[in-house]
Coordinates of C-alpha atoms in Angstrom, one line a residue:
M1 CA -6.9 -25.9 32.6
N2 CA -3.8 -27.7 33.8
A3 CA -1.5 -26.4 36.5
S4 CA 2.0 -27.8 37.1
D5 CA 4.1 -27.7 40.3
P6 CA 5.4 -24.2 40.9
R7 CA 9.1 -23.5 40.5
P8 CA 11.4 -20.6 41.3
R9 CA 11.8 -17.8 38.7
R10 CA 15.1 -16.2 38.0
G11 CA 15.2 -12.4 38.2
M12 CA 16.7 -9.9 35.7
N13 CA 16.3 -6.2 35.1
F14 CA 14.5 -5.3 31.9
L15 CA 13.9 -1.6 31.4
S16 CA 11.0 -0.7 29.2
S17 CA 8.3 1.9 28.7
V18 CA 4.8 1.0 29.9
L19 CA 3.4 -0.7 26.8
G20 CA 0.3 -2.6 26.2
G21 CA 0.8 -6.3 26.2
L22 CA -1.7 -7.4 23.7
V23 CA -3.9 -4.3 24.0
V24 CA -2.4 -1.8 26.5
L25 CA -0.7 1.3 25.0
V26 CA 0.8 4.5 26.4
I27 CA 0.3 7.7 24.5
G28 CA 3.2 10.0 24.8
A29 CA 4.0 12.2 21.9
G30 CA 1.3 11.9 19.3
L31 CA 1.6 9.8 16.2
I32 CA -0.2 10.4 12.9
A33 CA -0.7 8.0 10.1
T34 CA 1.1 9.4 7.1
D35 CA -1.7 9.4 4.5
L36 CA -3.7 12.5 3.5
I37 CA -7.5 12.8 3.4
D38 CA -9.1 15.5 1.3
V39 CA -12.6 16.3 2.5
G40 CA -14.0 18.9 0.2
D41 CA -11.3 21.6 -0.1
T42 CA -9.7 20.8 3.2
K43 CA -6.7 18.4 3.6
R44 CA -6.0 16.9 6.9
E45 CA -4.0 14.1 8.5
V46 CA -5.5 10.8 9.8
V47 CA -4.5 10.7 13.4
T48 CA -3.5 7.7 15.4
A49 CA -2.1 7.2 18.9
S50 CA 0.8 5.0 20.0
P51 CA 3.4 4.5 22.7
T52 CA 6.8 6.1 22.3
S53 CA 9.4 7.8 24.5
P54 CA 11.2 10.9 23.4
V55 CA 14.6 10.1 21.8
S56 CA 17.3 12.2 20.3
D57 CA 17.1 12.9 16.6
A58 CA 20.4 12.4 14.8
G59 CA 20.5 11.9 11.0
S60 CA 23.0 11.0 8.4
E61 CA 22.9 10.1 4.7
P62 CA 24.0 6.8 3.1
S63 CA 27.3 7.2 1.4
S64 CA 28.7 5.2 -1.6
D65 CA 30.9 3.1 0.6
E66 CA 27.9 1.9 2.6
G67 CA 26.1 0.4 -0.4
R68 CA 24.5 1.7 -3.6
S69 CA 24.2 5.4 -4.2
V70 CA 20.9 7.1 -3.3
S71 CA 20.6 8.2 -6.9
D72 CA 21.0 4.6 -8.2
I73 CA 18.4 3.2 -5.8
Y74 CA 16.0 6.0 -6.7
K75 CA 16.4 5.4 -10.5
E76 CA 15.9 1.6 -10.1
E77 CA 13.6 0.9 -7.1
G78 CA 11.9 4.2 -7.4
R79 CA 10.1 3.0 -10.5
G80 CA 8.3 0.5 -8.4
V81 CA 6.9 3.1 -6.0
V82 CA 3.3 4.1 -6.8
F83 CA 0.9 6.9 -5.9
V84 CA -2.3 5.5 -4.3
K85 CA -5.6 7.3 -4.4
S86 CA -8.6 6.0 -2.5
Q87 CA -12.1 7.5 -2.8
G88 CA -14.9 7.1 -0.3
V89 CA -12.5 6.7 2.6
T90 CA -14.0 6.8 6.1
S91 CA -12.6 7.4 9.5
D92 CA -14.4 7.9 12.8
S93 CA -13.7 9.1 16.3
S94 CA -13.0 5.6 17.5
S95 CA -10.1 5.2 15.2
R96 CA -7.9 8.0 14.0
S97 CA -10.0 11.1 13.2
P98 CA -9.3 14.1 15.5
F99 CA -12.5 15.8 14.2
G100 CA -14.8 12.9 15.2
G101 CA -17.8 11.5 13.3
Q102 CA -17.8 9.8 9.8
Q103 CA -15.7 11.5 7.2
R104 CA -15.9 10.8 3.5
G105 CA -13.4 12.0 0.9
T106 CA -10.2 11.0 -0.9
A107 CA -7.1 9.7 0.7
T108 CA -3.7 9.6 -1.0
G109 CA -0.7 7.6 0.0
S110 CA 2.1 5.5 -1.4
G111 CA 2.7 1.9 -2.2
F112 CA 5.2 -0.4 -4.0
V113 CA 5.1 -3.2 -6.5
I114 CA 6.2 -6.6 -5.2
D115 CA 5.8 -8.9 -8.2
K116 CA 5.1 -9.0 -12.0
Q117 CA 1.5 -10.3 -11.3
G118 CA 0.4 -6.8 -10.3
N119 CA 0.4 -7.1 -6.5
I120 CA 1.1 -3.8 -4.6
V121 CA 1.7 -3.2 -0.9
T122 CA 0.4 -0.2 1.0
N123 CA -1.0 0.6 4.4
A124 CA -4.5 -0.7 5.5
H125 CA -5.4 2.8 6.7
V126 CA -4.8 4.3 3.2
V127 CA -7.6 2.2 1.7
E128 CA -9.9 2.1 4.8
G129 CA -13.5 2.2 3.6
A130 CA -12.5 2.9 0.0
S131 CA -15.1 2.4 -2.6
K132 CA -12.6 3.0 -5.4
V133 CA -8.8 2.8 -5.6
A134 CA -6.5 4.0 -8.4
V135 CA -2.8 3.6 -8.7
S136 CA -0.4 5.9 -10.6
F137 CA 2.9 4.7 -11.9
K138 CA 4.0 8.1 -13.3
E139 CA 4.7 11.6 -12.1
D140 CA 1.4 12.6 -13.7
T141 CA -1.0 11.2 -11.1
S142 CA -4.0 11.8 -13.4
D143 CA -2.7 8.9 -15.5
S144 CA -3.8 6.0 -13.2
V145 CA -4.8 2.4 -13.3
P146 CA -7.8 1.0 -11.3
A147 CA -6.8 -1.3 -8.4
E148 CA -8.6 -3.9 -6.4
V149 CA -8.1 -4.3 -2.6
K150 CA -7.2 -8.0 -2.4
G151 CA -6.4 -8.3 1.3
R152 CA -6.4 -5.9 4.2
D153 CA -5.0 -6.6 7.7
V154 CA -5.8 -3.8 10.1
S155 CA -3.8 -5.4 13.0
S156 CA -0.6 -4.9 11.1
D157 CA -1.8 -1.9 9.0
L158 CA -0.9 -3.7 5.8
A159 CA -2.9 -4.2 2.6
V160 CA -2.3 -5.7 -0.8
L161 CA -3.7 -4.1 -4.0
K162 CA -4.0 -5.8 -7.4
V163 CA -3.7 -4.1 -10.8
D164 CA -4.0 -5.6 -14.3
P165 CA -0.3 -5.7 -15.5
S166 CA -1.4 -5.3 -19.1
K167 CA -2.7 -1.8 -18.3
V168 CA 0.6 -0.6 -16.9
E169 CA 2.6 1.2 -19.6
G170 CA 6.2 0.0 -19.6
G171 CA 5.5 -3.0 -17.3
L172 CA 5.8 -3.5 -13.6
R173 CA 9.0 -2.9 -11.7
P174 CA 9.0 -5.0 -8.5
V175 CA 10.9 -3.7 -5.5
P176 CA 13.0 -6.4 -3.8
L177 CA 12.0 -7.4 -0.2
G178 CA 14.8 -7.5 2.3
D179 CA 15.2 -8.8 5.9
S180 CA 14.1 -6.4 8.6
S181 CA 15.7 -8.6 11.3
K182 CA 19.1 -7.5 10.0
A183 CA 18.3 -3.8 10.5
T184 CA 20.7 -2.3 13.0
V185 CA 20.7 1.1 14.7
G186 CA 22.8 3.5 12.6
D187 CA 22.2 1.7 9.3
P188 CA 21.6 4.1 6.4
V189 CA 18.0 4.0 5.0
I190 CA 16.1 5.6 2.2
A191 CA 12.3 6.5 2.1
I192 CA 10.5 6.9 -1.2
G193 CA 6.9 8.1 -1.4
N194 CA 4.5 10.9 -2.1
P195 CA 4.5 13.3 0.8
F196 CA 1.8 16.0 0.5
G197 CA 1.2 14.7 -3.1
F198 CA 4.8 15.4 -4.3
T199 CA 5.3 12.1 -6.2
R200 CA 8.4 9.9 -5.7
T201 CA 10.1 12.1 -3.2
V202 CA 13.3 10.6 -1.7
T203 CA 14.6 11.2 1.8
T204 CA 17.5 9.7 3.6
G205 CA 18.4 8.9 7.2
I206 CA 19.4 6.1 9.5
V207 CA 17.7 3.4 11.6
S208 CA 17.2 5.3 14.8
A209 CA 15.9 2.3 16.8
V210 CA 14.5 -1.2 16.3
Q211 CA 11.9 -3.3 18.1
R212 CA 9.6 -0.3 18.7
Q213 CA 5.9 -0.9 19.3
I214 CA 3.1 1.2 17.8
E215 CA -0.6 1.0 17.7
A216 CA -2.5 -0.3 14.8
P217 CA -5.8 1.3 13.6
N218 CA -7.8 -1.2 15.6
N219 CA -5.8 -0.5 18.8
F220 CA -3.8 -3.7 18.8
S221 CA 0.0 -3.5 19.0
I222 CA 2.4 -3.8 16.1
S223 CA 5.8 -5.1 17.2
D224 CA 9.4 -5.0 16.0
V225 CA 8.7 -1.6 14.3
I226 CA 11.7 0.3 12.8
Q227 CA 12.2 3.9 13.9
T228 CA 13.9 6.2 11.5
D229 CA 14.9 9.9 11.2
A230 CA 14.4 9.9 7.4
A231 CA 11.8 12.6 6.7
I232 CA 8.4 11.0 6.5
N233 CA 5.3 13.1 6.0
P234 CA 1.6 12.8 5.3
G235 CA 1.3 11.0 1.9
N236 CA 4.3 8.7 2.7
S237 CA 2.0 6.0 4.1
G238 CA 2.5 2.6 2.4
G239 CA 5.8 3.6 0.8
P240 CA 9.0 1.6 1.3
L241 CA 11.8 2.1 3.7
L242 CA 14.9 0.7 1.9
D243 CA 18.3 -0.3 3.1
A244 CA 21.5 0.8 1.4
Q245 CA 21.2 -2.0 -1.1
G246 CA 17.8 -1.0 -2.2
N247 CA 15.9 -3.7 -0.4
V248 CA 12.6 -3.0 1.4
I249 CA 13.0 -3.4 5.2
G250 CA 9.9 -1.6 6.2
V251 CA 6.5 -0.1 5.2
N252 CA 6.3 3.6 6.3
A253 CA 3.2 4.1 8.4
Q254 CA 3.4 6.7 11.2
I255 CA 5.3 9.8 12.4
A256 CA 5.6 11.4 15.8
T257 CA 4.2 15.0 16.0
G258 CA 5.6 16.1 19.3
G259 CA 2.2 15.9 20.9
S260 CA 0.5 18.2 18.4
A261 CA -1.4 16.3 15.7
S262 CA -2.1 19.6 13.9
S263 CA 1.6 20.1 13.1
G264 CA 1.3 17.4 10.5
G265 CA 5.0 17.3 9.4
S266 CA 8.1 15.3 10.1
V267 CA 10.0 15.9 13.4
G268 CA 12.5 13.3 12.6
I269 CA 10.7 10.4 14.2
G270 CA 9.1 8.0 11.8
F271 CA 8.0 4.4 12.1
A272 CA 7.9 1.6 9.5
I273 CA 6.2 -1.7 9.8
P274 CA 8.9 -4.4 9.5
V275 CA 9.0 -6.2 6.1
N276 CA 9.2 -9.5 7.8
T277 CA 5.7 -9.0 9.2
L278 CA 4.6 -8.4 5.7
K279 CA 6.3 -11.5 4.3
K280 CA 4.8 -13.7 7.0
G281 CA 1.2 -12.7 6.0
L282 CA 1.7 -12.0 2.3
G283 CA 0.2 -15.3 1.1
Q284 CA -3.0 -14.7 3.1
L285 CA -3.3 -11.1 1.9
K286 CA -2.8 -12.0 -1.7
K287 CA -5.7 -14.6 -1.4
G288 CA -8.0 -11.9 -0.1
G289 CA -7.9 -12.6 3.6
E290 CA -6.3 -11.1 6.6
I291 CA -3.5 -12.4 8.7
Q292 CA -4.7 -14.9 11.3
R293 CA -3.2 -14.5 14.8
G294 CA -3.8 -16.0 18.2
F295 CA -5.6 -14.0 20.9
L296 CA -5.1 -14.4 24.6
G297 CA -7.4 -11.6 25.8
V298 CA -5.2 -9.7 28.3
S299 CA -3.9 -6.2 28.5
T300 CA -0.6 -5.9 30.3
T301 CA 2.2 -3.5 31.3
D302 CA 5.9 -4.2 31.6
V303 CA 7.4 -5.2 34.9
T304 CA 10.5 -3.1 35.6
S305 CA 12.6 -2.7 38.7
E306 CA 10.6 0.4 39.6
V307 CA 7.2 -1.4 39.1
A308 CA 8.4 -4.4 41.0
K309 CA 9.5 -2.3 43.9
Q310 CA 6.2 -0.3 44.0
L311 CA 3.9 -3.3 43.7
K312 CA 6.1 -5.6 45.8
L313 CA 6.5 -8.2 43.0
A314 CA 9.0 -11.0 43.2
G315 CA 10.7 -10.4 39.9
E316 CA 11.8 -7.5 37.7
Q317 CA 10.6 -8.8 34.4
G318 CA 7.4 -10.1 32.8
A319 CA 4.0 -8.8 31.7
L320 CA 1.8 -7.7 34.5
I321 CA -1.9 -8.3 33.7
Q322 CA -4.0 -5.1 34.0
Q323 CA -7.2 -6.3 32.4
V324 CA -8.7 -9.6 31.2
T325 CA -11.2 -9.7 28.3
R326 CA -14.5 -11.1 29.5
G327 CA -15.1 -14.5 28.2
G328 CA -11.7 -14.7 26.6
P329 CA -9.0 -17.4 26.7
A330 CA -7.2 -15.8 29.7
E331 CA -10.4 -15.5 31.8
K332 CA -11.3 -19.1 31.0
A333 CA -7.9 -20.2 32.2
D334 CA -8.4 -18.3 35.5
L335 CA -5.6 -15.8 34.8
K336 CA -6.2 -12.8 37.1
A337 CA -6.2 -9.1 36.4
G338 CA -5.3 -6.4 38.9
K339 CA -8.0 -4.8 41.1
R340 CA -6.2 -2.2 43.2
P341 CA -5.5 1.1 41.4
T342 CA -2.3 2.9 42.4
S343 CA -1.2 6.5 42.4
S344 CA 0.9 5.8 39.3
G345 CA -2.1 4.7 37.3
L346 CA -1.1 1.0 37.3
V347 CA -3.5 -1.6 38.7
A348 CA -1.9 -3.9 41.4
G349 CA -2.8 -7.5 42.1
G350 CA -2.7 -9.0 38.7
D351 CA -0.8 -12.1 37.6
V352 CA 2.6 -11.6 36.0
I353 CA 3.1 -13.6 32.8
V354 CA 6.8 -14.7 32.7
E355 CA 6.8 -17.6 30.2
L356 CA 5.0 -18.9 27.1
D357 CA 5.7 -22.4 25.9
G358 CA 8.8 -22.6 28.0
K359 CA 10.3 -19.4 26.6
D360 CA 10.9 -16.3 28.8
V361 CA 8.5 -13.4 28.6
D362 CA 10.5 -10.4 29.8
S363 CA 8.1 -7.7 28.6
S364 CA 4.7 -7.0 27.1
Q365 CA 6.3 -6.9 23.7
D366 CA 7.6 -10.4 24.1
L367 CA 4.1 -11.5 24.9
V368 CA 2.6 -9.7 21.9
A369 CA 5.2 -11.3 19.6
A370 CA 4.7 -14.8 21.0
V371 CA 0.9 -14.8 20.9
S372 CA 0.8 -13.1 17.5
A373 CA 3.0 -15.9 16.1
K374 CA 0.4 -18.5 17.1
K375 CA -2.9 -19.3 15.3
P376 CA -6.4 -19.3 16.6
G377 CA -7.1 -22.7 18.2
D378 CA -3.4 -23.3 19.2
E379 CA -2.9 -24.4 22.8
V380 CA -0.1 -22.7 24.7
E381 CA 1.4 -23.1 28.1
I382 CA 1.5 -19.9 30.1
G383 CA 3.9 -19.5 33.0
Y384 CA 2.9 -16.9 35.6
Q385 CA 3.5 -15.6 39.1
R386 CA 0.7 -14.7 41.4
G387 CA 0.9 -12.1 44.2
S388 CA 4.4 -11.7 45.7
S389 CA 5.4 -15.3 45.2
D390 CA 8.4 -16.1 43.1
K391 CA 7.0 -19.5 42.2
V392 CA 6.0 -20.0 38.6
R393 CA 2.6 -21.7 38.0
T394 CA 1.6 -23.0 34.5
V395 CA -1.7 -23.3 32.8
K396 CA -2.8 -24.5 29.4
V397 CA -4.7 -21.9 27.3
K398 CA -6.4 -22.4 24.0
L399 CA -6.1 -19.2 21.9
D400 CA -9.0 -17.6 20.2
K401 CA -9.2 -15.6 16.9
R402 CA -8.2 -11.9 17.4
P403 CA -11.3 -9.7 17.3
A404 CA -11.7 -6.9 14.8
K405 CA -10.9 -4.3 17.4
A406 CA -9.2 -4.2 20.7
Q407 CA -11.5 -3.4 23.6
T408 CA -10.2 -0.3 25.2
Q409 CA -11.2 2.2 27.8
P410 CA -9.7 5.4 29.1
G411 CA -7.1 5.1 31.9
R412 CA -4.0 6.6 33.3
G413 CA -0.5 5.2 32.6
R414 CA 2.7 5.7 34.4
G415 CA 3.8 9.3 34.8
G416 CA 0.2 10.6 34.4
L417 CA 0.1 9.8 30.6
P418 CA -3.1 8.6 29.1
R419 CA -3.3 4.9 28.6
L420 CA -5.5 2.7 26.4
P421 CA -5.8 -0.7 28.3

């Protein structure tokens, strides 16, 4: 642990919802993962939770002067969208099942072909616990091809399946991957998938927001998520969100339910994992592994002007540590968590992380992105403020490998909302 001379920290106002740095999440409106599980004769949605703030729902359709026509994209790229059926799927009360306990049945979702070698992308939760996976390339889903789960990364909710190309009648039709960093609010988008088992259904909308943060099945945060008002429903999980040129910019994963998981349908707020996250880890997933990320071992909440005023902090930006994982890198580096609960549900007294390797950390999402971009064993320099001091201290921290599941416990977030720290 190395500490440098403290130095002043500039202030700036960064407004954000209370989100979980590396672990912490606020549950507002409920989100559900958009696959279907059939247990006996009953179909139900696999439920997840994630942070989001209510936003207005305004939709539009891509027009011909904004890119290719929807019909053209459907005819071409739609042929690369598949129906995924997983047997022996399990879910439990600690992940996404609202019913609790172990459930075994059949899950259906979507996926899309990414190359001629037979690799197919879907969501990790679609094939969770699957003993057998089949993929259909036709409207008739009974005509399917067996698939192998090559790699599955729960932290990003992504998986790669592999089929034998020689068994696919008519050959494979890869869907081109785009650049999610170019997605802009208002851009037209197209979703193709199999909602409620209706194969290759097309819906249109716009990019409603970018840089959202949702919760993965293992309770870690997924950053830079694309929000859309294109109708996404149970069964769309793993399907592509395409731009007006027919390029994949996201992998559809979750929808908001307005606080009622039983509603099960689209309310115009859907979330897609950015394709750039997929591209970064694609090589590891194809080889049968999971994406390796660094782990700091803290849960944090955003520092805003309101939080700074309430807790008497020096600055109005950064990631306020709420909890530190026992035995983790942050604890070993003597980074401190808060100890004084407040009426708002926040815990006062923790260090505020404001820099990582010399780059500003303005929010918890910044911290998530910065640490996730590192590998286990990497050494980083953390800049932080302690107490009400505006001086920035620094400490060297060696990152660990991210555990299989985030350690969470019940709590209360800002505004009385439940929080998973």
